[in-house]
Tab-separated table of C-alpha atoms in Angstrom:
chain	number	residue	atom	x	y	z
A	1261	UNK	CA	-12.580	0.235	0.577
A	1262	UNK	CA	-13.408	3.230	-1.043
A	1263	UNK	CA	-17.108	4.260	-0.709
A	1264	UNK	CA	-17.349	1.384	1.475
A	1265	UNK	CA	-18.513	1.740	5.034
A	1266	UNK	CA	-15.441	1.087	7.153
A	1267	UNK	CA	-16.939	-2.116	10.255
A	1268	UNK	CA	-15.014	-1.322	13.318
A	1269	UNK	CA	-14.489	-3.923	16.244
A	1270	UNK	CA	-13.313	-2.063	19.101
A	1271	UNK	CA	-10.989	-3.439	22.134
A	1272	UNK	CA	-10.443	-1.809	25.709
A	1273	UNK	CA	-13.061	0.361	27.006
A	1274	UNK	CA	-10.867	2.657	28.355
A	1275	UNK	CA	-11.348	6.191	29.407
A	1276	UNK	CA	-9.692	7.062	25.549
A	1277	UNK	CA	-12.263	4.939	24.172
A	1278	UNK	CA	-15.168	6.449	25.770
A	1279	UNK	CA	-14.489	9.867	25.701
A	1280	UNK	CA	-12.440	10.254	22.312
A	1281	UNK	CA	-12.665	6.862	20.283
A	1282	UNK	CA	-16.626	6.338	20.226
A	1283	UNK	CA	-17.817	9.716	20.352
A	1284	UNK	CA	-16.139	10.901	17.485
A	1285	UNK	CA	-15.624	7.648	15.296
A	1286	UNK	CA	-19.661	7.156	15.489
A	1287	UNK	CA	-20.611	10.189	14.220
A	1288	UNK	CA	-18.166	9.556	11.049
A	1289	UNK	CA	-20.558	8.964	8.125
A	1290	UNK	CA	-18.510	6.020	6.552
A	1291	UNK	CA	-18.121	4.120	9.927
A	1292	UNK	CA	-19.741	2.021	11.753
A	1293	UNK	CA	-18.991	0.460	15.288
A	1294	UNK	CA	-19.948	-3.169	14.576
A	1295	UNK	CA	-18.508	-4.938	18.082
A	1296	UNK	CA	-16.721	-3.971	21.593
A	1297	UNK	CA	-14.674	-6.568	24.211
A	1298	UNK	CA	-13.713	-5.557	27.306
A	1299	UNK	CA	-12.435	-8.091	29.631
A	1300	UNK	CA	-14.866	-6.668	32.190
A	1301	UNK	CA	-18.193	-8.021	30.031
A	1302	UNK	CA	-20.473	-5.940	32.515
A	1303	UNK	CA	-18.239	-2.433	31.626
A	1304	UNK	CA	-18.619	-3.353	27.545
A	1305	UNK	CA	-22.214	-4.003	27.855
A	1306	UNK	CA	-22.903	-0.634	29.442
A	1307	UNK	CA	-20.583	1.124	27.176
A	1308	UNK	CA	-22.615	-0.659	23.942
A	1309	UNK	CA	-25.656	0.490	25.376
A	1310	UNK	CA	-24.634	3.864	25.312
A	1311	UNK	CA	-23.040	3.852	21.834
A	1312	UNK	CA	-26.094	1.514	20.470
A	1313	UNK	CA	-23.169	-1.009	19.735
A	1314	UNK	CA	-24.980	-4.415	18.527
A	1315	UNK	CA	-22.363	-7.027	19.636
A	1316	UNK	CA	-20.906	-7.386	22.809
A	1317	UNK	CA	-17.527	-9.791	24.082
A	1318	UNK	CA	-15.038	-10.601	26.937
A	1319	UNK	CA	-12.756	-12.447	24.875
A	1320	UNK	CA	-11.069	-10.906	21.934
A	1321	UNK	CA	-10.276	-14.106	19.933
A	1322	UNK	CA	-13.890	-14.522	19.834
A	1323	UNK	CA	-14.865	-11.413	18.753
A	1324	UNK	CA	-12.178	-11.296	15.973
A	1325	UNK	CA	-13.986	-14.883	14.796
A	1326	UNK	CA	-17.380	-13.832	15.260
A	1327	UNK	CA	-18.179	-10.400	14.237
A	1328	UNK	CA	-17.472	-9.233	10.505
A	1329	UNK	CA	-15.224	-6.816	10.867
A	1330	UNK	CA	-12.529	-4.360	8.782
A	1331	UNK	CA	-10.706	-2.778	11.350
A	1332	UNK	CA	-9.843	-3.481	15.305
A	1333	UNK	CA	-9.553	-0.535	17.318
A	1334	UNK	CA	-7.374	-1.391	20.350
A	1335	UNK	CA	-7.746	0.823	23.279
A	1336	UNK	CA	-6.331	-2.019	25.734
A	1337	UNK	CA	-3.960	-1.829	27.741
A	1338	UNK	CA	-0.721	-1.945	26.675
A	1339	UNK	CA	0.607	-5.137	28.328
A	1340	UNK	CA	-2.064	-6.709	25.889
A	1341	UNK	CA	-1.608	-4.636	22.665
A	1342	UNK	CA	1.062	-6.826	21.274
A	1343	UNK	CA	-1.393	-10.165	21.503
A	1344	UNK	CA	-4.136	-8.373	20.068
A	1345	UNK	CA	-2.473	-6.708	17.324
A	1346	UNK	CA	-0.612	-9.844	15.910
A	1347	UNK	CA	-4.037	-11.831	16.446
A	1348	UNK	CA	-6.526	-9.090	15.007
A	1349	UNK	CA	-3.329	-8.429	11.653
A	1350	UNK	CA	-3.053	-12.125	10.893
A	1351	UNK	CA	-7.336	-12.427	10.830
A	1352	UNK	CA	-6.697	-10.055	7.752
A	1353	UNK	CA	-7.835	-6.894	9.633
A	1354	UNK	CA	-6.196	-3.205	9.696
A	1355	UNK	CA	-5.326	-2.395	13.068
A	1356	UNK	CA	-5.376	1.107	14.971
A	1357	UNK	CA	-3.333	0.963	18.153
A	1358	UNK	CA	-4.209	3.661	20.836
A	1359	UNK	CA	-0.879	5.227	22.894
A	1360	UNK	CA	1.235	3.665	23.945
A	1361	UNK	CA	1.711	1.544	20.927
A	1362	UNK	CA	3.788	-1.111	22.183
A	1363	UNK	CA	6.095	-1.390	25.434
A	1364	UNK	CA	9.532	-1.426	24.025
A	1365	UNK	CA	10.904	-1.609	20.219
A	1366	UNK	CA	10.907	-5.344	20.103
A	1367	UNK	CA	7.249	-5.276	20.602
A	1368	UNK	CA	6.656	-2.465	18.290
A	1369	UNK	CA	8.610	-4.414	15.460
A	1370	UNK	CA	7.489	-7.624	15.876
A	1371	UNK	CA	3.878	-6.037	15.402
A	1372	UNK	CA	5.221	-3.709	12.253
A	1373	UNK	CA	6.659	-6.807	10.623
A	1374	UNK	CA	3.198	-8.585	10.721
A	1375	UNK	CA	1.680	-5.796	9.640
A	1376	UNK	CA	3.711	-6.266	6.218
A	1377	UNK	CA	3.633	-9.739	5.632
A	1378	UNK	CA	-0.212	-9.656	5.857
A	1379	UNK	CA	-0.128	-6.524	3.676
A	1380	UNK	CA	-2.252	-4.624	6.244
A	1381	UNK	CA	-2.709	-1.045	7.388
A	1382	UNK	CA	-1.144	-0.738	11.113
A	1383	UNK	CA	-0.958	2.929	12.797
A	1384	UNK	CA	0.146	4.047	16.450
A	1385	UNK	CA	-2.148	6.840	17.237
A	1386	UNK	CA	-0.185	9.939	18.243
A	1387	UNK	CA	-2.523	12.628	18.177
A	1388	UNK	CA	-0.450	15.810	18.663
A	1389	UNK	CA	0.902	15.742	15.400
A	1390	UNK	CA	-3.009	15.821	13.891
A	1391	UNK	CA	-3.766	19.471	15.681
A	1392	UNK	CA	-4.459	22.196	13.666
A	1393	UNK	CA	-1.713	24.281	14.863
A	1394	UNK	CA	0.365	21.958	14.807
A	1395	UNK	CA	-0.696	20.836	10.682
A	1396	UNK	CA	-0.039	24.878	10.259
A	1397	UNK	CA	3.607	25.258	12.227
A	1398	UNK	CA	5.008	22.153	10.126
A	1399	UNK	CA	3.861	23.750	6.399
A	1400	UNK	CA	5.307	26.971	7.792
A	1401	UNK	CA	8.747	25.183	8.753
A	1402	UNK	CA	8.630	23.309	5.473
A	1403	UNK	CA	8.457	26.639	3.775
A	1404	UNK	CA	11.880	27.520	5.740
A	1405	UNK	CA	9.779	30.602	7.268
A	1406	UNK	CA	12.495	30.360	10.319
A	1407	UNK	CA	15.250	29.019	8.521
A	1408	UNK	CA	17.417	25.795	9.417
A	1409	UNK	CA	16.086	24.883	12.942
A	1410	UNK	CA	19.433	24.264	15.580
A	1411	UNK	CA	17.188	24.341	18.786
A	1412	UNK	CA	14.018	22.612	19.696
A	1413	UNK	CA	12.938	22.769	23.914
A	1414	UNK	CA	9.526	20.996	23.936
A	1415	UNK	CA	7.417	20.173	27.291
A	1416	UNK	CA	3.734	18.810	28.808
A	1417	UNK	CA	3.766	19.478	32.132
A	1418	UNK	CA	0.452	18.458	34.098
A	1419	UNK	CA	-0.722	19.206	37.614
A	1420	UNK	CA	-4.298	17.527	37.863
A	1421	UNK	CA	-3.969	13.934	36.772
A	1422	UNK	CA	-6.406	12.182	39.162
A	1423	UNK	CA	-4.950	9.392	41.466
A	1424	UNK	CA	-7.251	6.636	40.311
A	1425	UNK	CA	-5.485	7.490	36.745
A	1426	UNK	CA	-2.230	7.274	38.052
A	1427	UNK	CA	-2.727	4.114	39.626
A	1428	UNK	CA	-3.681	2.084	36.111
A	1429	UNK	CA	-0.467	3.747	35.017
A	1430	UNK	CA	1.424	2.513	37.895
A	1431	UNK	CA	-0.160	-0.714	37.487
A	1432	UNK	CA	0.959	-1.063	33.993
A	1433	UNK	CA	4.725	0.068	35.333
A	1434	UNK	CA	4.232	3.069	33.101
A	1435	UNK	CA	5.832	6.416	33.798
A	1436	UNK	CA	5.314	9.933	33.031
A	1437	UNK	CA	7.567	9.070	29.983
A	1438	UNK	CA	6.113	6.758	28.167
A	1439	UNK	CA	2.640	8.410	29.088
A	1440	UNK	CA	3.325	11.692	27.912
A	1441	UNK	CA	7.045	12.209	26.967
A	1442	UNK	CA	6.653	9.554	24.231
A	1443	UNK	CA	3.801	12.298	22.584
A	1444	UNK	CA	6.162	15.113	22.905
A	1445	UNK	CA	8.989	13.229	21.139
A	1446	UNK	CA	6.859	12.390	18.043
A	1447	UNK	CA	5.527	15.644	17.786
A	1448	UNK	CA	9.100	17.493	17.712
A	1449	UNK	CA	10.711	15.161	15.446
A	1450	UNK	CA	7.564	15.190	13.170
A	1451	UNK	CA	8.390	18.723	13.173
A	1452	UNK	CA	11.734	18.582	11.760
A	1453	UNK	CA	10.839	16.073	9.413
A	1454	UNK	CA	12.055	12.918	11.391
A	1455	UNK	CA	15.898	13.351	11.151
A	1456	UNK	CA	18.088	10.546	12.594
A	1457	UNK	CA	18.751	10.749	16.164
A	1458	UNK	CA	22.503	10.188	17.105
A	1459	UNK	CA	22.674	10.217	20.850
A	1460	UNK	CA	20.250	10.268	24.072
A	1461	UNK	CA	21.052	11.374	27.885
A	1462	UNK	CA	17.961	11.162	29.919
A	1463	UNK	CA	17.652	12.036	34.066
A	1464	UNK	CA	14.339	10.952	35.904
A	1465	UNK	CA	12.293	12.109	39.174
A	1466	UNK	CA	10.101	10.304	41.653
A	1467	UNK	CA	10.032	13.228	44.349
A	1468	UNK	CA	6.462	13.916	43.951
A	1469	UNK	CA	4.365	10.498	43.708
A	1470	UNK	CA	7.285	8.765	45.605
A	1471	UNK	CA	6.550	5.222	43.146
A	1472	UNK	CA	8.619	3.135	41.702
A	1473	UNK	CA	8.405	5.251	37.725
A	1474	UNK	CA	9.688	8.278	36.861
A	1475	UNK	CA	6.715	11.385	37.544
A	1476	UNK	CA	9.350	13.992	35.979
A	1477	UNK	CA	11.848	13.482	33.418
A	1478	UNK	CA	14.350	15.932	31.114
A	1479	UNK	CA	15.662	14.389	28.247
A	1480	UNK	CA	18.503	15.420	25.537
A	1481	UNK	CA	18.038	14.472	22.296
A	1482	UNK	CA	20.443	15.297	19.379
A	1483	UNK	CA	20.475	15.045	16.101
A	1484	UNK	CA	23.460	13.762	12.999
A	1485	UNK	CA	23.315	17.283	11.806
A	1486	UNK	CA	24.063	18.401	15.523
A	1487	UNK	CA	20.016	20.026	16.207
A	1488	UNK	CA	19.061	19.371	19.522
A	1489	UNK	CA	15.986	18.385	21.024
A	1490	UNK	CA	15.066	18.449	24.407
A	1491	UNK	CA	12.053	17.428	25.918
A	1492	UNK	CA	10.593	18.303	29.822
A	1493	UNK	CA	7.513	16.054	30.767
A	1494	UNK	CA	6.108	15.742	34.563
A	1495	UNK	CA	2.292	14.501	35.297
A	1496	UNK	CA	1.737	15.721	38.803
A	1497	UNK	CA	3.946	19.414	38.853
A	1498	UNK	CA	2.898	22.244	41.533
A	1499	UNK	CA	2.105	24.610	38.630
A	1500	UNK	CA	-0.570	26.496	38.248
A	1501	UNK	CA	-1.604	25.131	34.974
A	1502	UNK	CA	-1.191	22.302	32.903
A	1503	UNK	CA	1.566	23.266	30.058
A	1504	UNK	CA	2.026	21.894	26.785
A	1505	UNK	CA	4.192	23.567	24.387
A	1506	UNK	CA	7.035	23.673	21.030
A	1507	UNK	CA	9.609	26.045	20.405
A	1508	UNK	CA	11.709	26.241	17.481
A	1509	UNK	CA	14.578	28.423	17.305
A	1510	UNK	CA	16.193	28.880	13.306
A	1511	UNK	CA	18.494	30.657	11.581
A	1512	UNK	CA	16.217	33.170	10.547
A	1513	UNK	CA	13.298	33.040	13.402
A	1514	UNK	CA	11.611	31.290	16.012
A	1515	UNK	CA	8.517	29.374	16.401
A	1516	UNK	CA	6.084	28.457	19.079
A	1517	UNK	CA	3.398	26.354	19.546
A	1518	UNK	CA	0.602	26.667	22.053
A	1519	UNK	CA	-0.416	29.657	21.479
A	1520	UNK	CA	1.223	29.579	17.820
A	1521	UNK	CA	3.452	31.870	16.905
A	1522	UNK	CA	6.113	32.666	14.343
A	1523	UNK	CA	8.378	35.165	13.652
A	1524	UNK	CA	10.760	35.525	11.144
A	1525	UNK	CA	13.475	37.780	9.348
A	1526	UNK	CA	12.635	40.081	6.745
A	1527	UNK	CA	14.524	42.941	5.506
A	1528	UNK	CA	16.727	42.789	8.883
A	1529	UNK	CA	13.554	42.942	11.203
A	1530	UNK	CA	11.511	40.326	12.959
A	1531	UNK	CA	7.845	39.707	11.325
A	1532	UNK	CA	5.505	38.387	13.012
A	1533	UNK	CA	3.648	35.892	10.352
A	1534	UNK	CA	1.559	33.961	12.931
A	1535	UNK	CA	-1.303	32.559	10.961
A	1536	UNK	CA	-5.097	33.792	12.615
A	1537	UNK	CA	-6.643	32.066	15.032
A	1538	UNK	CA	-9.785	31.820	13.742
A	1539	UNK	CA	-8.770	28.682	11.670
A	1540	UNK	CA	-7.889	26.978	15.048
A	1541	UNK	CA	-11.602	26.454	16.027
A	1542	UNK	CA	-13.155	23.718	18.770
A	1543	UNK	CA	-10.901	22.023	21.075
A	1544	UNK	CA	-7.310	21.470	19.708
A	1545	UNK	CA	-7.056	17.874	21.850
A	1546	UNK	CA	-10.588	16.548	20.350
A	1547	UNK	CA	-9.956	18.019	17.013
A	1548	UNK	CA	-6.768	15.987	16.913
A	1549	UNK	CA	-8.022	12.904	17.098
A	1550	UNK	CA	-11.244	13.710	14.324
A	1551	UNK	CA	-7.822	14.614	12.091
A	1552	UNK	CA	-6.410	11.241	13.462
A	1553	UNK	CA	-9.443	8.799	12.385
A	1554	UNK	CA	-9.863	11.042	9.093
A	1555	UNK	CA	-6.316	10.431	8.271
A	1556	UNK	CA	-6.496	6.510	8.775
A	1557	UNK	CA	-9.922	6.202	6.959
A	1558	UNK	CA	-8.421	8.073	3.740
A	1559	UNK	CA	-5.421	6.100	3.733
A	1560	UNK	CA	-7.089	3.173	4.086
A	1561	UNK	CA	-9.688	3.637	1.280
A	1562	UNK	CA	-7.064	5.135	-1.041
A	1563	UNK	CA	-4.444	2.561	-0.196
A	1564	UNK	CA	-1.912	5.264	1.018
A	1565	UNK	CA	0.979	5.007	3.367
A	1566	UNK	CA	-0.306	6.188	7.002
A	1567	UNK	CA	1.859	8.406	9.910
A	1568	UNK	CA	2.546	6.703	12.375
A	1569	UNK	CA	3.335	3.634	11.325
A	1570	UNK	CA	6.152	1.043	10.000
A	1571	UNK	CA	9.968	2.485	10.285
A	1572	UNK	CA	9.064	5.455	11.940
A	1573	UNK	CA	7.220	3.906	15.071
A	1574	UNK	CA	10.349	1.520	15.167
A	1575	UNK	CA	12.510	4.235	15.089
A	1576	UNK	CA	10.450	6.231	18.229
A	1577	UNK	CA	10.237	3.155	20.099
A	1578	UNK	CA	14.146	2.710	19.245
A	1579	UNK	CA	14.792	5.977	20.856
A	1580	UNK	CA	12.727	5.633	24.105
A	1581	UNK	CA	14.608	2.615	24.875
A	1582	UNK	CA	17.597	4.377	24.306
A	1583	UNK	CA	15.616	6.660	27.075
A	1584	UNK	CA	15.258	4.658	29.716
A	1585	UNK	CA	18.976	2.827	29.008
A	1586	UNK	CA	20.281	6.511	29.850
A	1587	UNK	CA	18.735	6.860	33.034
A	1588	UNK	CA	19.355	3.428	33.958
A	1589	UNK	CA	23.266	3.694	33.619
A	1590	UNK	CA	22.931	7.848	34.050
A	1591	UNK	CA	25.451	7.900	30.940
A	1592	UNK	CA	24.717	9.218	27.461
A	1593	UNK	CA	23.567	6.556	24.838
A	1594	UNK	CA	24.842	6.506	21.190
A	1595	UNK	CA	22.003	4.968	18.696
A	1596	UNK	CA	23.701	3.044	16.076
């Protein structure tokens, strides 16, 4: 596909998808948003409007027959992603997925394994891991600036999520940790290079929205070479603030991201070697996703293996079953 304007059919016109998806992907020179389906025709049609989108559906079968496409965003929801992926991969199209990516590990392989018998690009989007920072904590961490990390404590804890976004949440039986904890998990062990997790103990809270998910949740995760991870998520908190943030403690030095900051060892004395700001320009959520679609365009045109995608979204989706197992029986779970 190289040099090749990329057609893009695009499915779900969720908030993602109007505030993230078709802003950015339109303004991308070697895109084009051919077609959008929503199962609410009237929503799509406004939505095309605005994004001077020539082809409008309710049914995604027919869109995937009708409209000449090369790739099928799907900002559904997730109860339908499975469906749509499988269809949209075996129509011989390259499939980006929007968060969740699939409801449990079964989904998530079934669609990965269709993905490679049609020889077909397939990638979860999981933005975090696409942030600046972020891009600049992992080179500094591959360059063992800190040393061998033992200790990762990683959280997003939000106070302002409107109701009416709760309740599509609720309505899809989706908790705080599969809304945000899921994110967190992929960022940290992106971090550390994706090292095999051995066991999982989870707890969960309703106290706050009083529903039948989890709105707070602390989970343990820990690693074959003994690193642990653990992870603090909650989506309606009485903080102050919403708080997203990383840190790495190492043998030699400690990381955090959100601000960034680094410091490390040298000569018997911490250094601070925090990069400068001024290369973390523009919002760090937006400019994720621009990183995001840039990624799965280049890897695409240049035929390249993308993040995000085949073993190691089995493997998340592995370990957030293992999740919700642990709170289910309150016990630790060993992943074989």
């Amino acid at each position: 596909m190289a040099n090749k304007t990329v057609k893009i059919g695009l499915s779900g016109a969720s908030g993602a998808a109007q505030i993230l998806h078709l802003p950015i992907l339109t303004k991308m020179s070697n895109v084009e948003i051919v077609a959008i389906c929503d199962r609410n025709r009237d929503r799509a049609q406004r939505i095309a409007e605005r994004f001077y989108i020539r082809q409008v559906f309710s049914d995604f079968e027919e869109m995937i027959a009708t409209a000449d496409l090369d790739v099928i965003d799907v900002c559904s929801e997730v109860q339908y992603h499975l469906s749509e992926v499988s269809h949209a991969l075996k129509a011989g199209k390259h499939v980006l997925v929007e968060k969740p990516f699939a409801q449990n590990a079964i989904e998530a392989k079934q669609m990965v394994n269709i993905a490679e018998q049609q020889q077909k690009q397939l990638m979860a989007l999981m933005n975090l891991k696409f942030r600046s920072d972020s891009i600049a904590l992992k080179s500094i961490l591959n360059h063992n600036q800190i040393g061998k990390t033992f200790l990762m404590k990683a959280g997003w804890m939000r106070r302002n999520e409107k109701w009416q976004q709760k309740q599509m949440f609720l309505r899809n039986q989706q908790g705080v940790i599969m809304h945000l904890g899921l994110q967190v998990m992929d960022l940290g062990l992106w971090l550390l290079n994706n090292p095999r997790v051995k066991t999982v103990k989870a707890v969960s809270f309703n106290q706050i929205m009083k529903s039948w998910v989890e709105d707070t949740a602390l989970i343990m995760l820990q690693m074959i070479d003994n690193t642990v991870f653990t992870i603090e998520v909650g989506w309606n908190m009485n903080y102050g603030k919403d708080s997203l943030y990383v840190e790495l403690f190492g043998e030699k030095g400690a990381a955090r991201l959100n601000p960034l900051s680094i410091l490390t060892e040298q000569n018997k004395k911490l250094v601070n070697i925090t990069p400068s700001q001024a290369i973390f320009r523009g919002d760090p959520y937006l400019k994720s996703y621009e990183n995001e679609f840039s990624h799965f365009l280049f890897c695409l045109s240049n035929k390249l293996t993308l993040q995000s995608s085949g073993v190691e979204i089995i493997e998340r989706f592995k370990i957030m079953d293992a999740i919700f197992q642990s709170i289910q029986t309150g016990c630790e779970v060993v992943l074989k």
